[in-house]
Every structure is written in C-alpha cells, then in structure tokens.
Amino acid sequence: NLAMTTNGATMRLVADSLKQAGLKRVNISLDTLDRTKFHQMTRRDELNNVLDGIRAAQEVGFDPVKINAVIERGTNDNELIDLATFGREQNVEVRFIEFMPLDADEIWNNSLVLTQAEILETLQAEYDLEPIRRSSAPATRWRYADGKGEIGVVATVSESFCETCDRTRITADGQFRSCLFAVEETDIRALLRNGSSNDVIAEALERTVAAKWAGHQINQVHFIRPRRSMSEIGG
C-alpha cells in the first residue's frame, strides 16, 4: 500500500497524476495554521498553497487525507485545538507528532518534546475522545465521540512503538530505509536504472529489512542521529 508524505505545496499541480499512477494515500505536513509562523518554520510563504493542496488531494479521491503536525514546545503547542478543529471541519485526519531528533537545525532536545500525554490532555479538555484499538500504524488513534472524524498521535519519543512498526521508506532520491532513524540506506534507484532484475531488487529490499534495528534508541547514550533531516527523508 504505497503512500506519500509531502509538504503539499505543489499538490494542486500533481494530485491527479499521482492518483492515476496508483498512489493510494497522501500525508501532508502542516505544523501551523498561522501564515507568519508557517514562514518562520518552513522558510517559505506557502501556507495558502498547502491548504489548497489538501483540497486538491481530496478532490481527486485520496481518502483518507492525513495531516502530519509536528508539535514543538514553545513554538506551535498553542495550536493543538486549532489544528484539531481544522481536521474536523475539513474532513482530514490530523496526526500530532512528537518533536523528534530529525530537525535540520539540530536544536532538538527532550525539553522541546510535547508528549502524547500532554497532547491528549489538551485535546480532551475541548473534545470528547474515544480510543481506537491499536494497529501496526505509527499513530495511536482516537475518534471524536460525536462521530466527526479521528485524530492520531505519533509518540516516537515518549512511547516508542518499534515492536509493532512494519513501515519502510523510500526517499525522493530513491534510497530505501528500513526505519525513519536508519543510518544506512539501500540505493534502489541505482538498481532500477542499471536494469537489475526483480529478484536482485527484492533481495536488496529483504536484506535491508532484515538488518532493521530492534528500536531507534532515542534518549540512549548510544543513539546515532541520522545524517538526513526529516524533510530529506520524507516528512
């Protein structure tokens, strides 16, 4: 089931082509609804294009369209209710993501992480939420008691879910990663372009997955920060 994570800024231009090519789902990154803050966080004045890209993804039939909102303490943690309300009004599932050590500026530290428990406490003060049984998906999910949508929280830092994770990633430049925090990649693009057989490509994928770590080791002294930031990996 192929899904794509994108900033959504040019989704209006490519949504139909992606759908026709067989893409099943899109996750669009949106950390703030404030235009000034959006520019500060992304260094691009693209908020209107991202919001239009969300609508474009829905119009061509992607369902569900999910919104990835990375929450950083002191930056956008005051927008939890606004983002949740946006999801309810626009019929998109907002997934709140704990701030992870994958930021391009490398300012991450644990004090900047708004935990799942804190996120949920804020949301439950405004909305009545009911838990949904956990699957292998990264997000722990809740539904609104009034039936108007769902939210998810990806608690990578405070409540690691490595034991149940079955996700892999392919970056925009064709590198296959067994984990978001992997420090090694397999160059699938090179294999495809040099005419490698399906068996050779499958073997490379299997070898990479077999070497997947038991866990990402965040907060451990031997944690190794990936050389790529989240935006380079796909998120």
PDB file of C-alpha atoms in Angstrom:
ATOM      1  CA  ASN A   1       0.000   0.000   0.000  1.00  0.00           C
ATOM      2  CA  LEU A   2       2.031   2.928  -1.300  1.00  0.00           C
ATOM      3  CA  ALA A   3       1.620   6.256   0.496  1.00  0.00           C
ATOM      4  CA  MET A   4       3.481   9.540   0.097  1.00  0.00           C
ATOM      5  CA  THR A   5       4.404  12.142   2.677  1.00  0.00           C
ATOM      6  CA  THR A   6       4.731  15.630   1.193  1.00  0.00           C
ATOM      7  CA  ASN A   7       4.707  19.300   2.132  1.00  0.00           C
ATOM      8  CA  GLY A   8       1.778  19.636  -0.274  1.00  0.00           C
ATOM      9  CA  ALA A   9       2.892  22.963  -1.752  1.00  0.00           C
ATOM     10  CA  THR A  10       2.528  21.769  -5.362  1.00  0.00           C
ATOM     11  CA  MET A  11      -0.154  19.147  -4.785  1.00  0.00           C
ATOM     12  CA  ARG A  12      -2.658  21.090  -6.896  1.00  0.00           C
ATOM     13  CA  LEU A  13      -0.379  20.550  -9.918  1.00  0.00           C
ATOM     14  CA  VAL A  14       0.249  16.828  -9.462  1.00  0.00           C
ATOM     15  CA  ALA A  15      -2.617  15.348  -7.425  1.00  0.00           C
ATOM     16  CA  ASP A  16      -4.462  13.836 -10.370  1.00  0.00           C
ATOM     17  CA  SER A  17      -1.293  12.406 -11.938  1.00  0.00           C
ATOM     18  CA  LEU A  18      -0.291  10.787  -8.646  1.00  0.00           C
ATOM     19  CA  LYS A  19      -3.739   9.252  -8.242  1.00  0.00           C
ATOM     20  CA  GLN A  20      -3.723   7.911 -11.805  1.00  0.00           C
ATOM     21  CA  ALA A  21      -0.233   6.463 -11.272  1.00  0.00           C
ATOM     22  CA  GLY A  22      -1.553   4.291  -8.442  1.00  0.00           C
ATOM     23  CA  LEU A  23      -0.643   6.214  -5.292  1.00  0.00           C
ATOM     24  CA  LYS A  24      -3.059   5.157  -2.536  1.00  0.00           C
ATOM     25  CA  ARG A  25      -2.689   7.730   0.230  1.00  0.00           C
ATOM     26  CA  VAL A  26      -1.094  11.098   0.931  1.00  0.00           C
ATOM     27  CA  ASN A  27       0.119  12.542   4.201  1.00  0.00           C
ATOM     28  CA  ILE A  28       0.568  16.315   4.049  1.00  0.00           C
ATOM     29  CA  SER A  29       2.799  18.131   6.530  1.00  0.00           C
ATOM     30  CA  LEU A  30       1.150  21.122   8.208  1.00  0.00           C
ATOM     31  CA  ASP A  31       2.622  22.239  11.522  1.00  0.00           C
ATOM     32  CA  THR A  32       0.793  25.551  11.868  1.00  0.00           C
ATOM     33  CA  LEU A  33      -2.194  27.462  10.507  1.00  0.00           C
ATOM     34  CA  ASP A  34      -0.550  30.815  11.164  1.00  0.00           C
ATOM     35  CA  ARG A  35       0.949  32.302   7.995  1.00  0.00           C
ATOM     36  CA  THR A  36       3.753  34.187   9.753  1.00  0.00           C
ATOM     37  CA  LYS A  37       4.709  31.178  11.852  1.00  0.00           C
ATOM     38  CA  PHE A  38       4.500  28.919   8.795  1.00  0.00           C
ATOM     39  CA  HIS A  39       7.041  31.144   7.024  1.00  0.00           C
ATOM     40  CA  GLN A  40       9.326  31.087  10.055  1.00  0.00           C
ATOM     41  CA  MET A  41       9.157  27.305  10.384  1.00  0.00           C
ATOM     42  CA  THR A  42       9.469  26.369   6.701  1.00  0.00           C
ATOM     43  CA  ARG A  43      11.277  29.423   5.301  1.00  0.00           C
ATOM     44  CA  ARG A  44       8.599  29.511   2.601  1.00  0.00           C
ATOM     45  CA  ASP A  45       5.423  31.586   2.280  1.00  0.00           C
ATOM     46  CA  GLU A  46       3.442  28.592   1.047  1.00  0.00           C
ATOM     47  CA  LEU A  47       0.623  28.171   3.571  1.00  0.00           C
ATOM     48  CA  ASN A  48      -2.127  29.036   1.098  1.00  0.00           C
ATOM     49  CA  ASN A  49      -0.707  26.597  -1.460  1.00  0.00           C
ATOM     50  CA  VAL A  50      -0.532  23.820   1.142  1.00  0.00           C
ATOM     51  CA  LEU A  51      -4.141  24.399   2.190  1.00  0.00           C
ATOM     52  CA  ASP A  52      -5.162  24.350  -1.472  1.00  0.00           C
ATOM     53  CA  GLY A  53      -3.095  21.196  -1.954  1.00  0.00           C
ATOM     54  CA  ILE A  54      -5.079  19.479   0.788  1.00  0.00           C
ATOM     55  CA  ARG A  55      -8.290  20.330  -1.049  1.00  0.00           C
ATOM     56  CA  ALA A  56      -6.799  19.117  -4.342  1.00  0.00           C
ATOM     57  CA  ALA A  57      -5.859  15.756  -2.811  1.00  0.00           C
ATOM     58  CA  GLN A  58      -9.426  15.320  -1.602  1.00  0.00           C
ATOM     59  CA  GLU A  59     -10.915  16.382  -4.939  1.00  0.00           C
ATOM     60  CA  VAL A  60      -9.083  13.674  -6.908  1.00  0.00           C
ATOM     61  CA  GLY A  61     -10.204  10.995  -4.470  1.00  0.00           C
ATOM     62  CA  PHE A  62      -7.405  10.385  -1.976  1.00  0.00           C
ATOM     63  CA  ASP A  63      -9.126   9.061   1.133  1.00  0.00           C
ATOM     64  CA  PRO A  64      -8.205   9.497   3.835  1.00  0.00           C
ATOM     65  CA  VAL A  65      -6.022  12.580   3.509  1.00  0.00           C
ATOM     66  CA  LYS A  66      -3.900  12.783   6.651  1.00  0.00           C
ATOM     67  CA  ILE A  67      -2.194  15.842   8.097  1.00  0.00           C
ATOM     68  CA  ASN A  68       1.148  15.448   9.875  1.00  0.00           C
ATOM     69  CA  ALA A  69       1.643  18.145  12.520  1.00  0.00           C
ATOM     70  CA  VAL A  70       4.954  18.046  14.391  1.00  0.00           C
ATOM     71  CA  ILE A  71       4.436  19.751  17.741  1.00  0.00           C
ATOM     72  CA  GLU A  72       7.345  21.620  19.316  1.00  0.00           C
ATOM     73  CA  ARG A  73       7.012  23.014  22.818  1.00  0.00           C
ATOM     74  CA  GLY A  74       7.064  26.810  22.792  1.00  0.00           C
ATOM     75  CA  THR A  75       6.587  27.025  19.018  1.00  0.00           C
ATOM     76  CA  ASN A  76       3.233  25.624  17.944  1.00  0.00           C
ATOM     77  CA  ASP A  77       1.954  23.796  21.026  1.00  0.00           C
ATOM     78  CA  ASN A  78      -0.679  26.539  21.422  1.00  0.00           C
ATOM     79  CA  GLU A  79      -2.316  25.410  18.146  1.00  0.00           C
ATOM     80  CA  LEU A  80      -3.410  21.910  19.138  1.00  0.00           C
ATOM     81  CA  ILE A  81      -7.090  22.785  19.332  1.00  0.00           C
ATOM     82  CA  ASP A  82      -6.941  24.911  16.158  1.00  0.00           C
ATOM     83  CA  LEU A  83      -5.349  22.051  14.216  1.00  0.00           C
ATOM     84  CA  ALA A  84      -7.813  19.508  15.588  1.00  0.00           C
ATOM     85  CA  THR A  85     -10.732  21.770  14.697  1.00  0.00           C
ATOM     86  CA  PHE A  86      -9.286  22.254  11.213  1.00  0.00           C
ATOM     87  CA  GLY A  87      -9.246  18.481  10.776  1.00  0.00           C
ATOM     88  CA  ARG A  88     -12.872  18.167  11.852  1.00  0.00           C
ATOM     89  CA  GLU A  89     -14.016  20.973   9.571  1.00  0.00           C
ATOM     90  CA  GLN A  90     -12.021  19.847   6.522  1.00  0.00           C
ATOM     91  CA  ASN A  91     -12.621  16.105   6.953  1.00  0.00           C
ATOM     92  CA  VAL A  92      -8.937  15.237   7.279  1.00  0.00           C
ATOM     93  CA  GLU A  93      -7.264  13.148   9.983  1.00  0.00           C
ATOM     94  CA  VAL A  94      -4.715  15.191  11.910  1.00  0.00           C
ATOM     95  CA  ARG A  95      -1.795  13.212  13.323  1.00  0.00           C
ATOM     96  CA  PHE A  96       0.095  15.061  16.028  1.00  0.00           C
ATOM     97  CA  ILE A  97       3.756  14.013  16.039  1.00  0.00           C
ATOM     98  CA  GLU A  98       6.164  14.382  18.924  1.00  0.00           C
ATOM     99  CA  PHE A  99       9.179  16.525  18.019  1.00  0.00           C
ATOM    100  CA  MET A 100      11.962  14.110  17.041  1.00  0.00           C
ATOM    101  CA  PRO A 101      15.741  14.483  16.614  1.00  0.00           C
ATOM    102  CA  LEU A 102      15.418  14.846  12.851  1.00  0.00           C
ATOM    103  CA  ASP A 103      15.270  18.647  12.590  1.00  0.00           C
ATOM    104  CA  ALA A 104      17.509  20.341  10.034  1.00  0.00           C
ATOM    105  CA  ASP A 105      18.765  22.912  12.564  1.00  0.00           C
ATOM    106  CA  GLU A 106      19.734  20.178  15.048  1.00  0.00           C
ATOM    107  CA  ILE A 107      18.298  22.100  18.006  1.00  0.00           C
ATOM    108  CA  TRP A 108      16.318  19.088  19.279  1.00  0.00           C
ATOM    109  CA  ASN A 109      16.420  18.267  22.933  1.00  0.00           C
ATOM    110  CA  ASN A 110      13.966  16.441  25.163  1.00  0.00           C
ATOM    111  CA  SER A 111      12.661  19.626  26.797  1.00  0.00           C
ATOM    112  CA  LEU A 112      11.135  20.658  23.442  1.00  0.00           C
ATOM    113  CA  VAL A 113       9.064  17.467  23.174  1.00  0.00           C
ATOM    114  CA  LEU A 114       5.363  17.829  23.919  1.00  0.00           C
ATOM    115  CA  THR A 115       4.462  14.276  24.873  1.00  0.00           C
ATOM    116  CA  GLN A 116       1.476  12.231  23.802  1.00  0.00           C
ATOM    117  CA  ALA A 117       0.035  12.518  27.316  1.00  0.00           C
ATOM    118  CA  GLU A 118       0.259  16.321  27.201  1.00  0.00           C
ATOM    119  CA  ILE A 119      -1.202  16.496  23.698  1.00  0.00           C
ATOM    120  CA  LEU A 120      -4.091  14.273  24.673  1.00  0.00           C
ATOM    121  CA  GLU A 121      -4.771  16.224  27.875  1.00  0.00           C
ATOM    122  CA  THR A 122      -5.160  19.450  25.893  1.00  0.00           C
ATOM    123  CA  LEU A 123      -7.391  17.889  23.248  1.00  0.00           C
ATOM    124  CA  GLN A 124      -9.614  16.147  25.782  1.00  0.00           C
ATOM    125  CA  ALA A 125     -10.250  19.454  27.529  1.00  0.00           C
ATOM    126  CA  GLU A 126     -12.052  20.548  24.356  1.00  0.00           C
ATOM    127  CA  TYR A 127     -13.277  17.334  22.729  1.00  0.00           C
ATOM    128  CA  ASP A 128     -14.657  14.017  23.935  1.00  0.00           C
ATOM    129  CA  LEU A 129     -12.346  11.340  22.505  1.00  0.00           C
ATOM    130  CA  GLU A 130     -12.704   7.566  22.395  1.00  0.00           C
ATOM    131  CA  PRO A 131      -9.665   5.269  21.901  1.00  0.00           C
ATOM    132  CA  ILE A 132      -9.390   3.105  18.786  1.00  0.00           C
ATOM    133  CA  ARG A 133      -7.715  -0.294  19.013  1.00  0.00           C
ATOM    134  CA  ARG A 134      -4.014  -0.040  18.196  1.00  0.00           C
ATOM    135  CA  SER A 135      -2.731  -1.456  14.880  1.00  0.00           C
ATOM    136  CA  SER A 136       0.762  -1.612  13.365  1.00  0.00           C
ATOM    137  CA  ALA A 137       0.385   2.006  12.211  1.00  0.00           C
ATOM    138  CA  PRO A 138       2.716   4.568  13.838  1.00  0.00           C
ATOM    139  CA  ALA A 139      -0.140   6.605  15.304  1.00  0.00           C
ATOM    140  CA  THR A 140      -2.210   5.799  18.352  1.00  0.00           C
ATOM    141  CA  ARG A 141      -5.696   6.919  17.355  1.00  0.00           C
ATOM    142  CA  TRP A 142      -8.855   8.284  18.917  1.00  0.00           C
ATOM    143  CA  ARG A 143     -12.260   9.057  17.405  1.00  0.00           C
ATOM    144  CA  TYR A 144     -14.429  12.002  18.310  1.00  0.00           C
ATOM    145  CA  ALA A 145     -17.401  10.827  20.356  1.00  0.00           C
ATOM    146  CA  ASP A 146     -19.759  12.833  18.141  1.00  0.00           C
ATOM    147  CA  GLY A 147     -18.578  10.819  15.107  1.00  0.00           C
ATOM    148  CA  LYS A 148     -16.925  13.742  13.374  1.00  0.00           C
ATOM    149  CA  GLY A 149     -13.549  12.281  12.497  1.00  0.00           C
ATOM    150  CA  GLU A 150     -10.424  10.955  14.179  1.00  0.00           C
ATOM    151  CA  ILE A 151      -7.048  12.142  15.431  1.00  0.00           C
ATOM    152  CA  GLY A 152      -3.790  10.322  15.939  1.00  0.00           C
ATOM    153  CA  VAL A 153      -0.635  10.856  17.965  1.00  0.00           C
ATOM    154  CA  VAL A 154       2.759   9.524  16.897  1.00  0.00           C
ATOM    155  CA  ALA A 155       4.611   9.188  20.203  1.00  0.00           C
ATOM    156  CA  THR A 156       8.020   8.202  18.888  1.00  0.00           C
ATOM    157  CA  VAL A 157       9.903   9.756  21.805  1.00  0.00           C
ATOM    158  CA  SER A 158       7.739   9.204  24.887  1.00  0.00           C
ATOM    159  CA  GLU A 159       6.071   5.894  23.998  1.00  0.00           C
ATOM    160  CA  SER A 160       8.133   4.080  21.387  1.00  0.00           C
ATOM    161  CA  PHE A 161       6.183   1.661  19.191  1.00  0.00           C
ATOM    162  CA  CYS A 162       9.160  -0.025  17.491  1.00  0.00           C
ATOM    163  CA  GLU A 163       7.982  -3.547  18.394  1.00  0.00           C
ATOM    164  CA  THR A 164       4.861  -3.242  16.218  1.00  0.00           C
ATOM    165  CA  CYS A 165       6.190  -0.998  13.437  1.00  0.00           C
ATOM    166  CA  ASP A 166       6.113  -2.536   9.952  1.00  0.00           C
ATOM    167  CA  ARG A 167       6.878   0.594   7.917  1.00  0.00           C
ATOM    168  CA  THR A 168       9.706   1.229   5.481  1.00  0.00           C
ATOM    169  CA  ARG A 169      10.511   4.342   3.462  1.00  0.00           C
ATOM    170  CA  ILE A 170      11.775   5.316   0.034  1.00  0.00           C
ATOM    171  CA  THR A 171      13.186   8.829  -0.158  1.00  0.00           C
ATOM    172  CA  ALA A 172      12.569  11.184  -3.069  1.00  0.00           C
ATOM    173  CA  ASP A 173      16.024  10.310  -4.444  1.00  0.00           C
ATOM    174  CA  GLY A 174      15.368   6.573  -4.392  1.00  0.00           C
ATOM    175  CA  GLN A 175      17.039   5.475  -1.154  1.00  0.00           C
ATOM    176  CA  PHE A 176      15.317   2.632   0.712  1.00  0.00           C
ATOM    177  CA  ARG A 177      15.293   2.973   4.511  1.00  0.00           C
ATOM    178  CA  SER A 178      14.190   0.306   6.971  1.00  0.00           C
ATOM    179  CA  CYS A 179      13.453   2.896   9.674  1.00  0.00           C
ATOM    180  CA  LEU A 180      12.978   6.624   9.977  1.00  0.00           C
ATOM    181  CA  PHE A 181      16.123   6.663  12.136  1.00  0.00           C
ATOM    182  CA  ALA A 182      18.214   4.339   9.970  1.00  0.00           C
ATOM    183  CA  VAL A 183      21.807   5.459   9.428  1.00  0.00           C
ATOM    184  CA  GLU A 184      22.276   3.314   6.315  1.00  0.00           C
ATOM    185  CA  GLU A 185      20.308   3.269   3.057  1.00  0.00           C
ATOM    186  CA  THR A 186      19.978   0.992   0.020  1.00  0.00           C
ATOM    187  CA  ASP A 187      20.153   2.716  -3.358  1.00  0.00           C
ATOM    188  CA  ILE A 188      17.090   1.323  -5.131  1.00  0.00           C
ATOM    189  CA  ARG A 189      17.186   3.998  -7.814  1.00  0.00           C
ATOM    190  CA  ALA A 190      20.612   2.801  -8.954  1.00  0.00           C
ATOM    191  CA  LEU A 191      19.383  -0.796  -9.164  1.00  0.00           C
ATOM    192  CA  LEU A 192      16.357   0.242 -11.218  1.00  0.00           C
ATOM    193  CA  ARG A 193      18.378   2.381 -13.594  1.00  0.00           C
ATOM    194  CA  ASN A 194      21.058  -0.228 -14.243  1.00  0.00           C
ATOM    195  CA  GLY A 195      18.450  -2.791 -15.254  1.00  0.00           C
ATOM    196  CA  SER A 196      18.648  -5.059 -12.224  1.00  0.00           C
ATOM    197  CA  SER A 197      16.164  -7.930 -12.208  1.00  0.00           C
ATOM    198  CA  ASN A 198      13.199  -8.083  -9.887  1.00  0.00           C
ATOM    199  CA  ASP A 199      14.933 -10.830  -7.930  1.00  0.00           C
ATOM    200  CA  VAL A 200      18.013  -8.662  -7.330  1.00  0.00           C
ATOM    201  CA  ILE A 201      15.880  -5.727  -6.212  1.00  0.00           C
ATOM    202  CA  ALA A 202      13.780  -7.961  -3.952  1.00  0.00           C
ATOM    203  CA  GLU A 203      16.926  -9.394  -2.385  1.00  0.00           C
ATOM    204  CA  ALA A 204      18.221  -5.883  -1.676  1.00  0.00           C
ATOM    205  CA  LEU A 205      14.936  -4.916  -0.033  1.00  0.00           C
ATOM    206  CA  GLU A 206      14.853  -8.094   2.056  1.00  0.00           C
ATOM    207  CA  ARG A 207      18.457  -7.632   3.155  1.00  0.00           C
ATOM    208  CA  THR A 208      17.753  -4.068   4.288  1.00  0.00           C
ATOM    209  CA  VAL A 209      14.633  -5.033   6.222  1.00  0.00           C
ATOM    210  CA  ALA A 210      16.437  -7.981   7.844  1.00  0.00           C
ATOM    211  CA  ALA A 211      19.032  -5.571   9.231  1.00  0.00           C
ATOM    212  CA  LYS A 212      16.384  -3.349  10.844  1.00  0.00           C
ATOM    213  CA  TRP A 213      17.192  -2.434  14.417  1.00  0.00           C
ATOM    214  CA  ALA A 214      15.119  -3.595  17.385  1.00  0.00           C
ATOM    215  CA  GLY A 215      14.499   0.078  18.261  1.00  0.00           C
ATOM    216  CA  HIS A 216      15.619   3.608  17.487  1.00  0.00           C
ATOM    217  CA  GLN A 217      17.422   4.187  20.841  1.00  0.00           C
ATOM    218  CA  ILE A 218      16.320   7.822  21.277  1.00  0.00           C
ATOM    219  CA  ASN A 219      17.256   9.016  24.799  1.00  0.00           C
ATOM    220  CA  GLN A 220      20.009   6.379  24.999  1.00  0.00           C
ATOM    221  CA  VAL A 221      23.668   7.414  25.128  1.00  0.00           C
ATOM    222  CA  HIS A 222      24.442   5.315  22.048  1.00  0.00           C
ATOM    223  CA  PHE A 223      21.716   6.923  19.901  1.00  0.00           C
ATOM    224  CA  ILE A 224      23.074   7.868  16.472  1.00  0.00           C
ATOM    225  CA  ARG A 225      21.370  10.788  14.799  1.00  0.00           C
ATOM    226  CA  PRO A 226      20.618  10.146  11.092  1.00  0.00           C
ATOM    227  CA  ARG A 227      22.523  12.401   8.724  1.00  0.00           C
ATOM    228  CA  ARG A 228      19.330  13.366   6.906  1.00  0.00           C
ATOM    229  CA  SER A 229      16.702  15.667   8.366  1.00  0.00           C
ATOM    230  CA  MET A 230      13.006  14.764   8.292  1.00  0.00           C
ATOM    231  CA  SER A 231      12.412  16.889   5.181  1.00  0.00           C
ATOM    232  CA  GLU A 232      15.084  14.938   3.306  1.00  0.00           C
ATOM    233  CA  ILE A 233      13.720  11.562   4.381  1.00  0.00           C
ATOM    234  CA  GLY A 234      10.096  12.346   3.625  1.00  0.00           C
ATOM    235  CA  GLY A 235       8.058  14.152   6.242  1.00  0.00           C
TER     236      GLY A 235
END
